[in-house]
Short mmCIF file of C-alpha atoms and ligand atoms in Angstrom, two decimals:
data_model
loop_
_atom_site.label_atom_id
_atom_site.label_comp_id
_atom_site.label_asym_id
_atom_site.label_seq_id
_atom_site.Cartn_x
_atom_site.Cartn_y
_atom_site.Cartn_z
CA MET K 27 0.00 0.00 0.00
CA PRO K 28 1.40 3.42 -0.92
CA ASN K 29 1.69 5.90 1.91
CA ARG K 30 2.12 9.64 2.29
CA LEU K 31 5.88 9.50 1.81
CA ASP K 32 5.26 8.00 -1.65
CA LEU K 33 3.59 11.21 -2.87
CA PRO K 34 5.48 12.40 -5.95
CA ALA K 35 8.57 14.62 -5.83
CA GLY K 36 7.52 18.24 -6.18
CA PHE K 37 4.24 17.61 -4.35
CA ARG K 38 3.35 20.90 -2.63
CA TRP K 39 2.68 21.12 1.08
CA GLY K 40 0.56 23.94 2.46
CA ALA K 41 -1.89 25.24 5.02
CA SER K 42 -5.08 27.29 4.59
CA THR K 43 -6.91 30.09 6.37
CA ALA K 44 -9.57 32.69 5.46
CA ALA K 45 -9.73 36.42 6.12
CA TYR K 46 -12.81 36.75 8.33
CA GLN K 47 -11.76 33.69 10.34
CA ILE K 48 -8.35 35.07 11.35
CA GLU K 49 -7.79 38.76 10.58
CA GLY K 50 -9.92 40.68 13.10
CA ALA K 51 -9.38 44.47 12.82
CA VAL K 52 -12.75 44.79 11.14
CA GLU K 53 -12.85 48.54 11.60
CA GLU K 54 -9.21 49.24 10.81
CA GLY K 55 -7.30 50.10 7.68
CA GLY K 56 -10.35 51.54 5.91
CA ARG K 57 -12.17 48.17 5.78
CA GLY K 58 -15.90 48.37 5.13
CA PRO K 59 -18.47 46.12 6.81
CA SER K 60 -19.02 42.63 5.45
CA VAL K 61 -22.10 40.42 5.59
CA TRP K 62 -20.40 38.47 8.37
CA ASP K 63 -20.02 41.54 10.61
CA VAL K 64 -23.72 42.20 10.26
CA PHE K 65 -24.85 38.57 10.59
CA ALA K 66 -22.64 37.81 13.62
CA ALA K 67 -24.09 40.84 15.44
CA ARG K 68 -27.62 39.37 15.22
CA PRO K 69 -28.66 37.90 18.55
CA GLY K 70 -28.64 34.09 18.34
CA ALA K 71 -26.99 33.90 14.92
CA VAL K 72 -23.60 32.63 16.17
CA ARG K 73 -22.88 30.40 19.15
CA ASP K 74 -22.14 32.45 22.28
CA GLY K 75 -22.53 35.66 20.26
CA HIS K 76 -18.94 35.40 19.00
CA THR K 77 -17.88 37.64 16.13
CA GLY K 78 -14.76 37.91 14.00
CA ALA K 79 -14.04 41.44 15.26
CA VAL K 80 -10.69 40.30 16.73
CA ALA K 81 -10.49 36.61 15.71
CA CYS K 82 -6.75 35.67 15.70
CA ASP K 83 -5.69 39.32 15.34
CA HIS K 84 -3.73 38.19 12.29
CA TYR K 85 -4.08 41.70 10.82
CA HIS K 86 -1.50 42.80 13.43
CA ARG K 87 0.27 39.51 14.16
CA TRP K 88 0.89 38.33 10.59
CA PRO K 89 4.71 38.42 10.92
CA GLU K 90 4.48 35.88 13.77
CA ASP K 91 2.10 33.77 11.67
CA VAL K 92 4.43 33.82 8.67
CA ALA K 93 7.24 32.71 11.01
CA LEU K 94 5.06 29.78 12.11
CA MET K 95 4.53 28.83 8.45
CA ARG K 96 8.24 29.05 7.81
CA GLY K 97 8.84 26.78 10.80
CA LEU K 98 6.61 24.19 9.16
CA GLY K 99 8.58 24.38 5.93
CA LEU K 100 5.45 25.07 3.87
CA ASP K 101 5.68 25.35 0.09
CA GLY K 102 2.44 27.32 -0.10
CA TYR K 103 -0.01 29.29 2.02
CA ARG K 104 -3.65 29.62 1.05
CA PHE K 105 -5.32 32.69 2.56
CA SER K 106 -8.23 34.83 1.44
CA ILE K 107 -8.40 38.48 0.55
CA ALA K 108 -11.18 40.41 2.25
CA TRP K 109 -13.11 42.18 -0.50
CA PRO K 110 -14.34 44.85 2.01
CA ARG K 111 -10.70 45.78 2.72
CA ILE K 112 -10.08 46.38 -0.97
CA GLN K 113 -13.41 47.99 -1.88
CA PRO K 114 -15.20 48.98 1.34
CA THR K 115 -18.53 49.30 -0.47
CA GLY K 116 -17.93 46.51 -2.98
CA ALA K 117 -17.51 48.87 -5.92
CA GLY K 118 -15.60 51.93 -6.97
CA PRO K 119 -12.22 53.21 -5.82
CA VAL K 120 -9.88 50.86 -4.01
CA ASN K 121 -8.75 51.39 -0.45
CA PRO K 122 -4.95 51.69 -0.64
CA GLU K 123 -4.46 50.56 2.97
CA GLY K 124 -6.32 47.33 2.25
CA LEU K 125 -4.20 46.51 -0.76
CA ALA K 126 -1.04 47.44 1.14
CA PHE K 127 -1.84 44.88 3.85
CA TYR K 128 -1.88 42.01 1.36
CA ASP K 129 1.09 43.45 -0.50
CA ARG K 130 3.19 43.22 2.68
CA LEU K 131 1.91 39.71 3.39
CA VAL K 132 2.77 38.49 -0.11
CA ASP K 133 6.27 39.94 0.12
CA ALA K 134 6.84 38.38 3.55
CA LEU K 135 5.68 34.98 2.29
CA LEU K 136 7.97 35.14 -0.71
CA THR K 137 10.89 36.12 1.53
CA ALA K 138 10.09 33.06 3.66
CA GLY K 139 10.17 30.86 0.54
CA ILE K 140 6.38 30.30 0.63
CA THR K 141 4.22 30.72 -2.47
CA PRO K 142 1.06 32.73 -1.78
CA LEU K 143 -2.18 31.10 -2.99
CA PRO K 144 -4.91 33.70 -2.45
CA THR K 145 -8.65 33.05 -2.56
CA LEU K 146 -10.54 36.07 -3.82
CA PHE K 147 -13.85 35.32 -2.10
CA HIS K 148 -14.27 33.31 1.09
CA TRP K 149 -17.79 34.44 2.10
CA ASP K 150 -17.15 37.98 3.39
CA LEU K 151 -19.13 39.97 0.82
CA PRO K 152 -19.14 43.74 1.35
CA GLN K 153 -22.44 44.51 3.14
CA ALA K 154 -23.20 47.26 0.60
CA LEU K 155 -23.48 44.57 -2.08
CA GLU K 156 -25.80 42.49 0.09
CA GLU K 157 -28.05 45.52 0.24
CA THR K 158 -28.42 45.42 -3.54
CA GLY K 159 -29.14 41.66 -3.55
CA GLY K 160 -25.79 39.97 -2.82
CA TRP K 161 -25.19 36.84 -4.91
CA LEU K 162 -28.90 36.70 -5.75
CA ASP K 163 -28.21 39.70 -7.96
CA ARG K 164 -26.42 39.04 -11.26
CA ASP K 165 -24.63 42.36 -10.99
CA THR K 166 -22.55 41.07 -8.05
CA ALA K 167 -20.72 38.78 -10.51
CA TYR K 168 -19.58 41.84 -12.50
CA ARG K 169 -18.53 43.68 -9.33
CA PHE K 170 -16.49 40.58 -8.38
CA ALA K 171 -14.62 40.74 -11.69
CA GLU K 172 -13.83 44.45 -11.12
CA TYR K 173 -12.53 43.73 -7.64
CA THR K 174 -10.43 40.87 -9.03
CA SER K 175 -8.94 43.22 -11.58
CA GLU K 176 -7.86 45.70 -8.86
CA VAL K 177 -6.24 42.96 -6.79
CA VAL K 178 -4.44 41.15 -9.60
CA ASP K 179 -3.17 44.48 -11.00
CA ARG K 180 -1.38 45.02 -7.71
CA LEU K 181 -0.32 41.52 -6.64
CA GLY K 182 -0.34 39.53 -9.88
CA ASP K 183 3.34 40.13 -10.59
CA ARG K 184 4.24 38.01 -7.53
CA VAL K 185 1.31 35.60 -7.30
CA PRO K 186 1.24 32.90 -9.98
CA ALA K 187 -2.03 31.10 -9.17
CA TRP K 188 -5.35 32.30 -7.77
CA ILE K 189 -8.47 30.69 -6.34
CA THR K 190 -11.59 32.61 -7.34
CA LEU K 191 -14.21 31.29 -4.89
CA ASN K 192 -14.26 29.15 -1.78
CA GLU K 193 -17.00 26.51 -1.53
CA PRO K 194 -19.82 28.11 -3.53
CA PHE K 195 -22.02 25.13 -2.52
CA VAL K 196 -21.65 25.78 1.22
CA HIS K 197 -22.09 29.51 0.73
CA MET K 198 -25.29 28.98 -1.25
CA VAL K 199 -26.78 26.37 1.10
CA TYR K 200 -25.84 27.82 4.47
CA GLY K 201 -26.01 31.49 3.50
CA TYR K 202 -28.96 31.60 1.10
CA ALA K 203 -30.98 28.37 1.44
CA LEU K 204 -30.91 27.63 5.18
CA GLY K 205 -29.96 31.00 6.67
CA ILE K 206 -27.43 29.62 9.16
CA HIS K 207 -24.50 31.60 7.73
CA ALA K 208 -24.31 35.17 6.47
CA PRO K 209 -26.19 36.75 4.82
CA GLY K 210 -28.84 34.66 6.58
CA HIS K 211 -31.46 34.01 3.89
CA ALA K 212 -33.65 30.90 4.23
CA LEU K 213 -34.86 30.61 0.64
CA MET K 214 -34.48 26.85 0.18
CA LEU K 215 -34.44 26.11 -3.58
CA ASP K 216 -34.99 29.76 -4.45
CA ALA K 217 -31.34 30.14 -3.41
CA LEU K 218 -30.15 28.53 -6.67
CA PRO K 219 -29.50 31.84 -8.48
CA ALA K 220 -26.80 32.43 -5.83
CA ALA K 221 -25.04 29.34 -7.20
CA HIS K 222 -25.23 30.54 -10.78
CA HIS K 223 -24.14 34.09 -10.01
CA GLN K 224 -21.14 32.86 -8.01
CA LEU K 225 -20.13 30.65 -10.94
CA LEU K 226 -20.67 33.55 -13.35
CA GLY K 227 -18.47 35.67 -11.08
CA HIS K 228 -15.86 32.92 -11.25
CA GLY K 229 -16.01 32.92 -15.06
CA LEU K 230 -15.68 36.71 -15.32
CA ALA K 231 -12.86 36.84 -12.74
CA ALA K 232 -11.09 33.92 -14.42
CA ALA K 233 -11.00 35.88 -17.68
CA VAL K 234 -9.33 38.79 -15.85
CA LEU K 235 -6.76 36.47 -14.28
CA ARG K 236 -6.01 34.87 -17.64
CA GLU K 237 -5.49 38.31 -19.24
CA HIS K 238 -2.74 38.73 -16.63
CA GLY K 239 -1.31 35.31 -17.49
CA ARG K 240 -2.17 33.92 -14.06
CA GLU K 241 -3.37 30.38 -13.27
CA VAL K 242 -7.01 29.94 -12.26
CA LEU K 243 -8.39 27.54 -9.66
CA ILE K 244 -11.65 27.32 -7.74
CA ALA K 245 -12.09 25.51 -4.40
CA ASN K 246 -15.21 23.41 -4.00
CA ASN K 247 -16.41 21.42 -1.03
CA LEU K 248 -16.90 17.96 -2.52
CA THR K 249 -18.17 14.77 -0.94
CA PRO K 250 -18.49 11.21 -2.18
CA VAL K 251 -22.19 10.36 -1.91
CA ARG K 252 -23.10 6.86 -0.77
CA PRO K 253 -26.65 5.50 -1.05
CA ALA K 254 -27.90 4.11 2.28
CA SER K 255 -28.77 0.80 0.52
CA ASP K 256 -29.19 -0.77 -2.93
CA ASP K 257 -32.88 0.05 -2.85
CA PRO K 258 -33.59 2.06 -6.04
CA ALA K 259 -35.27 4.79 -3.97
CA ASP K 260 -32.07 5.29 -1.93
CA VAL K 261 -29.93 5.18 -5.08
CA ALA K 262 -32.11 7.79 -6.82
CA ALA K 263 -31.98 10.01 -3.71
CA ALA K 264 -28.16 9.71 -3.63
CA GLU K 265 -27.98 10.72 -7.30
CA ALA K 266 -30.17 13.76 -6.62
CA TYR K 267 -27.98 14.83 -3.70
CA ASP K 268 -24.79 14.28 -5.71
CA ALA K 269 -26.19 16.52 -8.46
CA LEU K 270 -26.89 19.30 -5.95
CA HIS K 271 -23.75 19.13 -3.83
CA ASN K 272 -21.08 18.14 -6.34
CA ARG K 273 -22.20 18.29 -9.95
CA LEU K 274 -24.00 21.64 -9.75
CA PHE K 275 -20.56 23.20 -9.28
CA THR K 276 -18.20 20.95 -11.24
CA ASP K 277 -20.31 20.11 -14.33
CA PRO K 278 -20.62 23.71 -15.56
CA LEU K 279 -16.93 24.33 -14.89
CA LEU K 280 -15.66 21.16 -16.56
CA LEU K 281 -18.43 20.21 -19.00
CA GLY K 282 -20.08 23.56 -19.72
CA ARG K 283 -23.57 22.48 -18.62
CA TYR K 284 -25.65 22.11 -15.49
CA PRO K 285 -26.58 18.62 -14.28
CA ASP K 286 -30.14 17.32 -14.35
CA LEU K 287 -31.90 18.85 -11.32
CA SER K 288 -35.37 17.64 -12.33
CA ALA K 289 -35.62 15.66 -9.06
CA PHE K 290 -35.80 19.10 -7.41
CA GLY K 291 -38.32 20.41 -9.95
CA ILE K 292 -35.60 22.73 -11.28
CA GLY K 293 -35.03 23.31 -15.00
CA GLU K 294 -31.73 23.86 -16.82
CA ASP K 295 -31.98 27.63 -16.45
CA LEU K 296 -31.85 27.37 -12.61
CA GLY K 297 -35.04 29.28 -12.05
CA GLY K 298 -34.41 31.75 -14.87
CA ALA K 299 -30.93 32.79 -13.71
CA VAL K 300 -28.98 31.38 -16.68
CA ARG K 301 -28.66 33.59 -19.77
CA ASP K 302 -27.25 32.84 -23.21
CA GLY K 303 -23.46 32.69 -23.14
CA ASP K 304 -23.17 32.25 -19.35
CA LEU K 305 -22.12 28.61 -19.47
CA GLU K 306 -19.41 29.34 -22.06
CA LEU K 307 -18.10 32.06 -19.76
CA ILE K 308 -18.14 29.79 -16.71
CA ALA K 309 -16.27 26.96 -18.45
CA GLY K 310 -13.94 29.35 -20.31
CA PRO K 311 -10.86 27.67 -21.74
CA GLY K 312 -10.71 25.37 -18.66
CA LEU K 313 -9.29 25.50 -15.18
CA ASP K 314 -5.60 25.23 -14.39
CA GLY K 315 -6.50 23.33 -11.28
CA LEU K 316 -9.46 22.12 -9.28
CA GLY K 317 -9.29 22.84 -5.55
CA VAL K 318 -10.92 20.09 -3.51
CA ASN K 319 -12.00 20.69 0.08
CA TYR K 320 -12.72 17.29 1.62
CA TYR K 321 -13.95 16.56 5.14
CA ASN K 322 -16.23 13.49 5.01
CA PRO K 323 -18.47 11.37 2.78
CA THR K 324 -22.26 11.70 2.83
CA ARG K 325 -24.78 8.86 3.16
CA ILE K 326 -28.14 9.49 1.57
CA ALA K 327 -31.51 7.72 1.80
CA ALA K 328 -34.90 8.18 0.17
CA PRO K 329 -36.72 11.31 1.35
CA THR K 330 -38.76 11.43 4.51
CA ASP K 331 -39.86 15.03 3.98
CA PRO K 332 -41.83 15.73 0.79
CA GLY K 333 -39.98 19.06 0.28
CA LEU K 334 -36.67 17.51 -0.83
CA PRO K 335 -35.80 14.41 -2.92
CA PHE K 336 -33.28 13.03 -0.36
CA ALA K 337 -32.65 12.56 3.35
CA GLU K 338 -29.27 12.44 5.04
CA ALA K 339 -28.55 9.13 6.80
CA PRO K 340 -25.96 8.67 9.56
CA ILE K 341 -22.62 6.99 8.90
CA GLU K 342 -22.23 4.46 11.70
CA GLY K 343 -19.22 2.74 13.22
CA VAL K 344 -16.54 5.36 12.52
CA PRO K 345 -14.78 7.87 14.79
CA ARG K 346 -16.13 11.43 14.89
CA THR K 347 -14.46 14.83 15.15
CA ALA K 348 -15.35 17.30 17.90
CA PHE K 349 -17.85 18.75 15.40
CA GLY K 350 -19.45 15.28 15.12
CA TRP K 351 -18.29 14.81 11.52
CA PRO K 352 -17.54 11.17 10.59
CA VAL K 353 -13.85 10.37 10.03
CA VAL K 354 -13.57 8.32 6.82
CA PRO K 355 -10.11 8.77 5.25
CA ASP K 356 -10.81 6.40 2.37
CA GLY K 357 -13.63 8.75 1.34
CA LEU K 358 -10.90 11.01 -0.03
CA ARG K 359 -9.56 8.26 -2.31
CA GLU K 360 -13.14 7.43 -3.32
CA LEU K 361 -13.87 11.09 -4.11
CA LEU K 362 -10.71 11.59 -6.18
CA THR K 363 -10.97 8.39 -8.19
CA GLY K 364 -14.68 9.14 -8.70
CA LEU K 365 -13.86 12.59 -10.11
CA ARG K 366 -11.38 11.03 -12.51
CA SER K 367 -13.97 8.46 -13.67
CA ARG K 368 -16.68 11.09 -14.06
CA TYR K 369 -14.70 13.79 -15.87
CA GLY K 370 -11.87 11.87 -17.55
CA ALA K 371 -9.69 14.15 -19.68
CA ALA K 372 -11.79 17.19 -18.68
CA LEU K 373 -10.48 16.93 -15.10
CA PRO K 374 -7.61 19.35 -14.47
CA PRO K 375 -4.86 18.65 -11.92
CA ILE K 376 -6.23 18.64 -8.39
CA THR K 377 -4.99 20.44 -5.31
CA ILE K 378 -6.46 19.54 -1.94
CA THR K 379 -7.22 23.06 -0.76
CA GLU K 380 -8.70 22.03 2.62
CA ASN K 381 -8.67 18.92 4.80
CA GLY K 382 -8.51 18.73 8.57
CA CYS K 383 -10.58 18.21 11.69
CA SER K 384 -11.77 19.95 14.81
CA VAL K 385 -10.54 18.62 18.13
CA ALA K 386 -11.25 20.01 21.60
CA ASP K 387 -7.57 20.87 22.18
CA GLU K 388 -6.43 22.68 25.31
CA PRO K 389 -2.91 23.20 26.63
CA ALA K 390 -1.81 20.75 29.36
CA SER K 391 -0.32 22.06 32.62
CA ASP K 392 3.16 21.98 31.04
CA GLY K 393 1.90 24.19 28.18
CA THR K 394 2.01 21.51 25.47
CA VAL K 395 -1.01 20.80 23.28
CA LEU K 396 -1.26 17.13 22.39
CA ASP K 397 -3.69 16.34 19.56
CA PRO K 398 -3.23 12.67 18.60
CA ASP K 399 -6.69 12.57 16.99
CA ARG K 400 -5.69 15.29 14.52
CA ILE K 401 -2.42 13.51 13.71
CA ALA K 402 -4.36 10.27 13.06
CA TYR K 403 -6.85 12.18 10.87
CA LEU K 404 -4.14 13.83 8.79
CA ALA K 405 -2.07 10.65 8.46
CA GLY K 406 -5.08 8.61 7.36
CA HIS K 407 -6.20 11.19 4.80
CA LEU K 408 -2.71 11.66 3.38
CA ASP K 409 -2.34 7.91 2.97
CA ALA K 410 -5.72 7.81 1.19
CA LEU K 411 -4.49 10.65 -1.02
CA ALA K 412 -1.33 8.68 -1.84
CA ALA K 413 -3.54 5.70 -2.75
CA ALA K 414 -5.52 7.90 -5.18
CA VAL K 415 -2.29 9.17 -6.73
CA ALA K 416 -1.13 5.55 -7.10
CA GLU K 417 -4.42 4.99 -8.99
CA ALA K 418 -3.28 7.71 -11.44
CA VAL K 419 -5.23 10.71 -10.11
CA ASP K 420 -3.14 13.85 -10.71
CA VAL K 421 -2.94 15.60 -7.32
CA ARG K 422 -0.33 18.35 -7.04
CA GLY K 423 -0.59 19.56 -3.45
CA TYR K 424 -2.26 19.41 -0.03
CA TYR K 425 -3.26 22.43 2.08
CA THR K 426 -4.43 21.44 5.53
CA TRP K 427 -7.27 23.29 7.22
CA SER K 428 -6.04 25.08 9.19
CA LEU K 429 -2.83 26.80 10.19
CA LEU K 430 -4.45 28.37 13.27
CA ASP K 431 -7.45 27.71 15.48
CA ASN K 432 -9.88 30.33 14.23
CA TYR K 433 -13.44 31.65 13.97
CA GLU K 434 -15.54 28.73 12.83
CA TRP K 435 -18.47 30.75 11.44
CA ALA K 436 -21.79 29.92 13.19
CA GLU K 437 -19.84 27.89 15.77
CA GLY K 438 -17.86 30.94 16.86
CA PHE K 439 -14.59 29.93 18.51
CA GLY K 440 -16.06 26.58 19.61
CA GLN K 441 -14.33 24.33 17.07
CA ARG K 442 -10.53 24.19 16.87
CA PHE K 443 -9.08 23.13 13.50
CA GLY K 444 -5.53 24.52 13.83
CA LEU K 445 -2.05 23.03 13.86
CA VAL K 446 -1.41 25.98 16.16
CA HIS K 447 -3.49 26.55 19.29
CA VAL K 448 -4.69 30.14 19.73
CA ASP K 449 -5.71 31.46 23.14
CA PHE K 450 -8.43 33.86 22.05
CA GLU K 451 -8.06 35.94 25.27
CA THR K 452 -4.32 36.54 25.05
CA GLN K 453 -3.66 35.71 21.36
CA VAL K 454 -0.78 33.46 22.45
CA ARG K 455 0.00 30.91 19.74
CA THR K 456 1.16 27.43 20.78
CA PRO K 457 2.15 24.94 18.10
CA LYS K 458 0.38 21.63 18.79
CA ALA K 459 1.88 18.14 18.47
CA SER K 460 0.31 18.01 14.97
CA TYR K 461 2.41 21.04 13.98
CA ALA K 462 5.62 19.12 14.73
CA TRP K 463 4.22 16.03 13.02
CA TYR K 464 3.35 17.96 9.83
CA ARG K 465 6.73 19.76 9.84
CA ASP K 466 8.56 16.43 10.16
CA LEU K 467 6.43 14.85 7.44
CA ILE K 468 7.18 17.70 5.02
CA ALA K 469 10.90 17.42 5.76
CA ALA K 470 10.92 13.62 5.40
CA HIS K 471 9.02 13.78 2.10
CA ARG K 472 11.38 16.42 0.76
CA GLU K 473 14.43 14.44 1.80
CA ARG K 474 13.05 11.30 0.15
CA SER K 475 12.26 13.26 -3.02
CA VAL K 476 15.82 14.51 -3.45
CA SER K 477 17.59 11.27 -2.49
O1 LIG O 30 -13.77 26.71 8.43
C1 LIG O 30 -14.31 26.19 7.28
C2 LIG O 30 -13.79 26.92 6.05
O2 LIG O 30 -14.04 28.28 6.11
C3 LIG O 30 -14.46 26.38 4.81
N1 LIG O 30 -14.36 24.95 4.73
C4 LIG O 30 -14.69 24.18 5.91
C5 LIG O 30 -13.97 24.72 7.13
C6 LIG O 30 -14.36 23.90 8.38
O3 LIG O 30 -15.73 23.99 8.59
#
């Protein structure tokens, strides 16, 4: 059986974060309000009323965080750019202080030998754009392309590859269908235009990036979908869920068409959102890479509620993270080989842009933070990744989620995903046992690759 040390020479090791989850300083440097500032301030919206106002204070402590990355020996760092720092109202003139922040970060990363991999949108839409309809409004896609142009004009000379969007599925479902993330709309299937407009924004931004000769990726949250049984009703339900979660976002990008959503009573125009030429724009000349965020598989049974054509079924007999998510490392191999079978030559090289787990880590009396469950999670998933690569799936890199414990959206600071423990009272950073494990793995892989 291949293992993580068998990953090919040149395989890129990284870690991921996102702006609202780590930066804090929401009223500094000319930043405008985002949908998350407004949502988190709503009573009851976020566990314990936590907000990202301070988060990990990365806006001030970034030199220390870059030193932590350097200590790991990372090849790459995936972070997101806060649109409201660049354009406080989502349109019009740029805020020079906002651009300067990321300019300094990019330079510091390069000096540390770390390639920056920015994500242009990780859910923190400028609130002013939400007030004109957010991603339900087609115009937001055009504003996104303008913002992209401002950012790539400034940073593109030093940043070779860009991720347009993070997890458009999760943003649509949690933010627009269920209302449990910002901007807090509970529109159920009427949320689908938010999927199309995000993808349109991707297509328009990708064209801007290509004009600058930059590589284009998108990061999707993907899950292998397993029917609860061989019963045709369970199998049909699993196909419907797969179309919604996975294919709604990868088919238009890789095949230039939307999947069949008739099980949801939805036509090919996604409720009237799709216009002539949109799908050509979304697919463009193809992606340079597909970012895959993987956490767990999904088990689906026939519907119990007449409103939806599926029901989620529990996955039994496996360990669970602190969040309660099932730990199924082989699901990553299953997902990657499944993508290769589904898309064949249309599948671009893959980068794992997120993978990790939450653990209830706290420092022991001697100050150390031992997180054997995280080490087991990462080791298992990296071995599954090596198995997929041995089955000829082209995977170029792995960015663990996350460098730091951070603001876990509606869970506030209640779920810790970091290799580095953050005390949210004092902002003291303590590398966990998993930090040393990941550092040693990167070094061992590199040594094996050169010998
Ligand atoms: O913290 C999130 C991240 O912002 C997007 N992907 C999943 C992570 C864990 O929930």
